[in-house]
XYZ file of N, CA and C in Angstrom:
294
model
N -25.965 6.171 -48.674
C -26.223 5.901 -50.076
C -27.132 4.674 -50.200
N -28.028 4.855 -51.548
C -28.439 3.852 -51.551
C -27.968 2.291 -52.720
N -28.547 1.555 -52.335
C -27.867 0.476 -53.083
C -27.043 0.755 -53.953
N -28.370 1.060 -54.877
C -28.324 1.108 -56.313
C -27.170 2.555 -56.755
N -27.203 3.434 -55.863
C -25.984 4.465 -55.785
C -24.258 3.727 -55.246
N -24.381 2.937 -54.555
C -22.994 2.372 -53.919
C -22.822 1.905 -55.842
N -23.638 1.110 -56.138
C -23.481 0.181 -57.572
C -23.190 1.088 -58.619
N -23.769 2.192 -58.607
C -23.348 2.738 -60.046
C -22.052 3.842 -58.931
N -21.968 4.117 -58.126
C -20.425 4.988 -58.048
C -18.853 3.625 -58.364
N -19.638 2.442 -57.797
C -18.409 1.343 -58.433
C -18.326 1.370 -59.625
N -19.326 0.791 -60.235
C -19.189 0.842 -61.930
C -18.690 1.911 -62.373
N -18.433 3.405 -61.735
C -18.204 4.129 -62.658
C -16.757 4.045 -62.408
N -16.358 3.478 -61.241
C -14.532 3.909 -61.456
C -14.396 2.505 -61.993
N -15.214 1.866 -62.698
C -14.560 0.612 -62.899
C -14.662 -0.527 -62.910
N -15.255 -0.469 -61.503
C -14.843 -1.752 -60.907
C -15.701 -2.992 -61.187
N -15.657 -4.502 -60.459
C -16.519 -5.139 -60.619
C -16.863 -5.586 -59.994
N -18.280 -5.448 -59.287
C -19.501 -6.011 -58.530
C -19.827 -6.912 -58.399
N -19.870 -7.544 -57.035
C -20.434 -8.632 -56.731
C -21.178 -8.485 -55.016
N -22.514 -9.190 -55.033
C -23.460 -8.877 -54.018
C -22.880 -10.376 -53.190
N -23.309 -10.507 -51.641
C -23.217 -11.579 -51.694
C -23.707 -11.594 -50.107
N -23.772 -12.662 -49.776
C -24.072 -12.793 -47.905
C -23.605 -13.688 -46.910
N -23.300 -13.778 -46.113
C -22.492 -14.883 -45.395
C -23.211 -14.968 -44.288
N -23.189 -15.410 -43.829
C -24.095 -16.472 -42.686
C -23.821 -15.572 -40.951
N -24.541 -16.135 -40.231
C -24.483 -15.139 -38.943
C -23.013 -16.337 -38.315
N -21.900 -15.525 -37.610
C -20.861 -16.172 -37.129
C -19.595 -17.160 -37.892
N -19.816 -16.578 -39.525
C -18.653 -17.033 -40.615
C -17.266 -16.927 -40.344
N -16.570 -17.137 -40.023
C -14.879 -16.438 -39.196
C -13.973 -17.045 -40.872
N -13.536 -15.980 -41.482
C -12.495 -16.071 -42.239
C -11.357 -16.078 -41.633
N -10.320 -16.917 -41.695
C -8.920 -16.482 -41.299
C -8.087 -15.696 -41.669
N -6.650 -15.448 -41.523
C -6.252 -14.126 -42.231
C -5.920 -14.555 -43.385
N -5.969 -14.281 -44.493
C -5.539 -14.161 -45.937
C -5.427 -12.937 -46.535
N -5.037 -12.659 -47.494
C -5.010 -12.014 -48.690
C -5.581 -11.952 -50.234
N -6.232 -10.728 -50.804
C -6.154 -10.691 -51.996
C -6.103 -9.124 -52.664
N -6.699 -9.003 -53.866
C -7.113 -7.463 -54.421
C -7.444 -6.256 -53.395
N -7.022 -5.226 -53.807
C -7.924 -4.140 -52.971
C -9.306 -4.609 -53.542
N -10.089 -4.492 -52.345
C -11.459 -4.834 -52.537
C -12.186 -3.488 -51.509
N -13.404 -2.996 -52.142
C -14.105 -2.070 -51.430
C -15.363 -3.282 -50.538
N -15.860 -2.947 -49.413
C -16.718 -3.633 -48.861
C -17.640 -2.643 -48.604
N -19.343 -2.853 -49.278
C -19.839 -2.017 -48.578
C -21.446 -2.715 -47.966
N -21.584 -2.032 -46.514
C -22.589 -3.223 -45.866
C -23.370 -2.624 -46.156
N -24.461 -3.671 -46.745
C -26.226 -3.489 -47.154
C -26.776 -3.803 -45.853
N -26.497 -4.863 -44.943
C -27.184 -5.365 -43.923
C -26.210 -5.886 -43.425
N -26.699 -6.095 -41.854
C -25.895 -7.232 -40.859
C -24.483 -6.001 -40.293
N -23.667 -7.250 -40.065
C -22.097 -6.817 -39.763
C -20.979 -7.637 -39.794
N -20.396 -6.868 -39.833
C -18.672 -7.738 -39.955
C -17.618 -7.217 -39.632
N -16.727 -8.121 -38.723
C -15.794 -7.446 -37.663
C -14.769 -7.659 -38.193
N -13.529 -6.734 -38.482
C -12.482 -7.088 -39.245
C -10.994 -6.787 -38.464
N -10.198 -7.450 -38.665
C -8.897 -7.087 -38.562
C -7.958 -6.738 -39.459
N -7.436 -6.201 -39.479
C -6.316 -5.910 -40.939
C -4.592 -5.767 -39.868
N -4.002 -6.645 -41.035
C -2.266 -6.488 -40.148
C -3.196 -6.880 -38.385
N -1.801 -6.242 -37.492
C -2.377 -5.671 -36.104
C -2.858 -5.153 -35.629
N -3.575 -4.300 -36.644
C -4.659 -3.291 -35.925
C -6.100 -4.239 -35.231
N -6.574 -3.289 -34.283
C -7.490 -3.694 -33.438
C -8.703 -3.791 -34.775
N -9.437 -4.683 -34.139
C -10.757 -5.279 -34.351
C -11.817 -4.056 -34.585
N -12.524 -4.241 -35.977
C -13.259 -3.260 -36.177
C -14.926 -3.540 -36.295
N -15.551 -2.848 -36.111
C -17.141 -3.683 -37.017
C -17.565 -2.630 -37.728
N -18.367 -2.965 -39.057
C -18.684 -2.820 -39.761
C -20.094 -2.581 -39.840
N -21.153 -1.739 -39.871
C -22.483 -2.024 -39.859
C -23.104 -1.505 -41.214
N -24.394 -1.739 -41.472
C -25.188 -1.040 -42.416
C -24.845 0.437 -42.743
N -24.466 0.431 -44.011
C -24.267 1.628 -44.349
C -22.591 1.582 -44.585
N -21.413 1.365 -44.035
C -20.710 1.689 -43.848
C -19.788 0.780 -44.805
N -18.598 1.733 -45.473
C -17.502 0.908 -46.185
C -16.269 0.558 -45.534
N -15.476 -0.695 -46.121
C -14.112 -1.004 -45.680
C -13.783 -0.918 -46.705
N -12.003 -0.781 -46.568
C -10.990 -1.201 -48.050
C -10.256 -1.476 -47.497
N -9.770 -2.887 -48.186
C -8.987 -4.081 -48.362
C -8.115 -3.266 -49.175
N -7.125 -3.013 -49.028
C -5.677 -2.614 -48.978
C -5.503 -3.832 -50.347
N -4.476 -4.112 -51.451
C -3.912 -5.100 -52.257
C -2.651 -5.568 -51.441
N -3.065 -6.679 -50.969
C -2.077 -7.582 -50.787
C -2.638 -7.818 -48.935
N -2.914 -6.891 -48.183
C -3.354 -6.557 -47.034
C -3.910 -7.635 -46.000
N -2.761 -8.222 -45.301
C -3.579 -9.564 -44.687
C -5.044 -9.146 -43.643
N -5.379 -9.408 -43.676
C -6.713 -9.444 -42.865
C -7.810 -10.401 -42.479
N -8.609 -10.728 -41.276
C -9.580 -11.576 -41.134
C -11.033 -10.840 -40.362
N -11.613 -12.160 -40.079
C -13.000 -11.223 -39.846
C -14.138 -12.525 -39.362
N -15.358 -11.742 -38.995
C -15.738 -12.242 -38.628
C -17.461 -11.900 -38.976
N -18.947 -12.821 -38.946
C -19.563 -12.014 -39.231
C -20.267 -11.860 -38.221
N -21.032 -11.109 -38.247
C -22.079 -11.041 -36.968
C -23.435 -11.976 -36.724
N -23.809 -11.878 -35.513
C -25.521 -12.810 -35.532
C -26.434 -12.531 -36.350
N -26.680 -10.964 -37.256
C -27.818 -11.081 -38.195
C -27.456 -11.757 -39.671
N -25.577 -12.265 -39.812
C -25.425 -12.423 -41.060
C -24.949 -11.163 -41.452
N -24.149 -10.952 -42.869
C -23.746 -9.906 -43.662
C -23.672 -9.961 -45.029
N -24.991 -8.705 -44.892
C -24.902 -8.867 -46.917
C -24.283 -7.548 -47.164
N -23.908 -7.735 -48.104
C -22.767 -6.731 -48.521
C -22.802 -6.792 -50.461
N -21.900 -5.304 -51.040
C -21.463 -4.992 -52.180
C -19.951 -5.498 -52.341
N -19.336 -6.353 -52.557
C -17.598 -6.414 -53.142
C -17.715 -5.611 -53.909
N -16.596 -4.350 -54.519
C -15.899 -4.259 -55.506
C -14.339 -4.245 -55.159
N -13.796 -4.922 -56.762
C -12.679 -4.298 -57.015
C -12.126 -4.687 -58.384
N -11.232 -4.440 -58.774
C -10.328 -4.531 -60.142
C -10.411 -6.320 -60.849
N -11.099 -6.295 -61.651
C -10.909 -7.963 -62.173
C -9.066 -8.518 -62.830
N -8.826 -7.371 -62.905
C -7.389 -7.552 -63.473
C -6.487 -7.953 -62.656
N -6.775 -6.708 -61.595
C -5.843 -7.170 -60.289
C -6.277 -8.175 -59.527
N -7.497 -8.523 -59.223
C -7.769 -10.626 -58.969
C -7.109 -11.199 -59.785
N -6.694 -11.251 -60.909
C -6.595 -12.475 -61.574
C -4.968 -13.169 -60.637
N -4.388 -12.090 -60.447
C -2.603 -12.356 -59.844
C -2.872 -13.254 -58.733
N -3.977 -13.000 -57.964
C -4.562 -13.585 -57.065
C -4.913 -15.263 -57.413
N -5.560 -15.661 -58.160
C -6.345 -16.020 -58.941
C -4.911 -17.445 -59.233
N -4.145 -16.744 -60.299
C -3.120 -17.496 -60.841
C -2.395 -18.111 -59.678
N -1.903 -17.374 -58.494
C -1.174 -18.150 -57.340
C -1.859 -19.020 -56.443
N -2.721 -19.074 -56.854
C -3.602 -20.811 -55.977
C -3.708 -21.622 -56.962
């Protein structure tokens, strides 16, 4: 798909969009938030969720962040730009407990 198709199939169930990019070798630790859809425009990103084994992520390809779903990650050497969606409602619960 292209961009602008990942963007309007989110918008249509809903959701809310955000573009964004993180740097080559970013390591999030494990946390939690919203089901969130991830979808890669460029680069990569290696993820863990719970105990499951280590995944990567490349161009083209989506993840989902489970609600509540601990997980971490990592990005790759070209950097990772990517689509977020998910529910602004269901962030906010998120949101309120920090």
């Amino acid at each position: 798909m292209t961009k602008e198709e990942v963007i309007k199939h989110y918008t249509k169930s809903g959701l809310t969009i955000e573009e964004g990019f993180d740097k080559p070798g970013t390591v999030y630790e494990p946390h939690r938030h919203e089901r969130t859809y991830l979808w890669t425009l460029f680069g990569s990103i290696t993820l863990r969720k719970g105990t499951d084994d280590w995944r990567t992520y490349t161009t083209g390809e989506e993840c989902v962040i489970e609600d509540g779903e601990v997980h971490e990650a990592k990005i790759g050497p070209e950097g990772w730009k990517y689509i977020a969606a998910f529910d602004a409602e269901e962030a906010k619960k998120y949101e309120d407990a920090h």
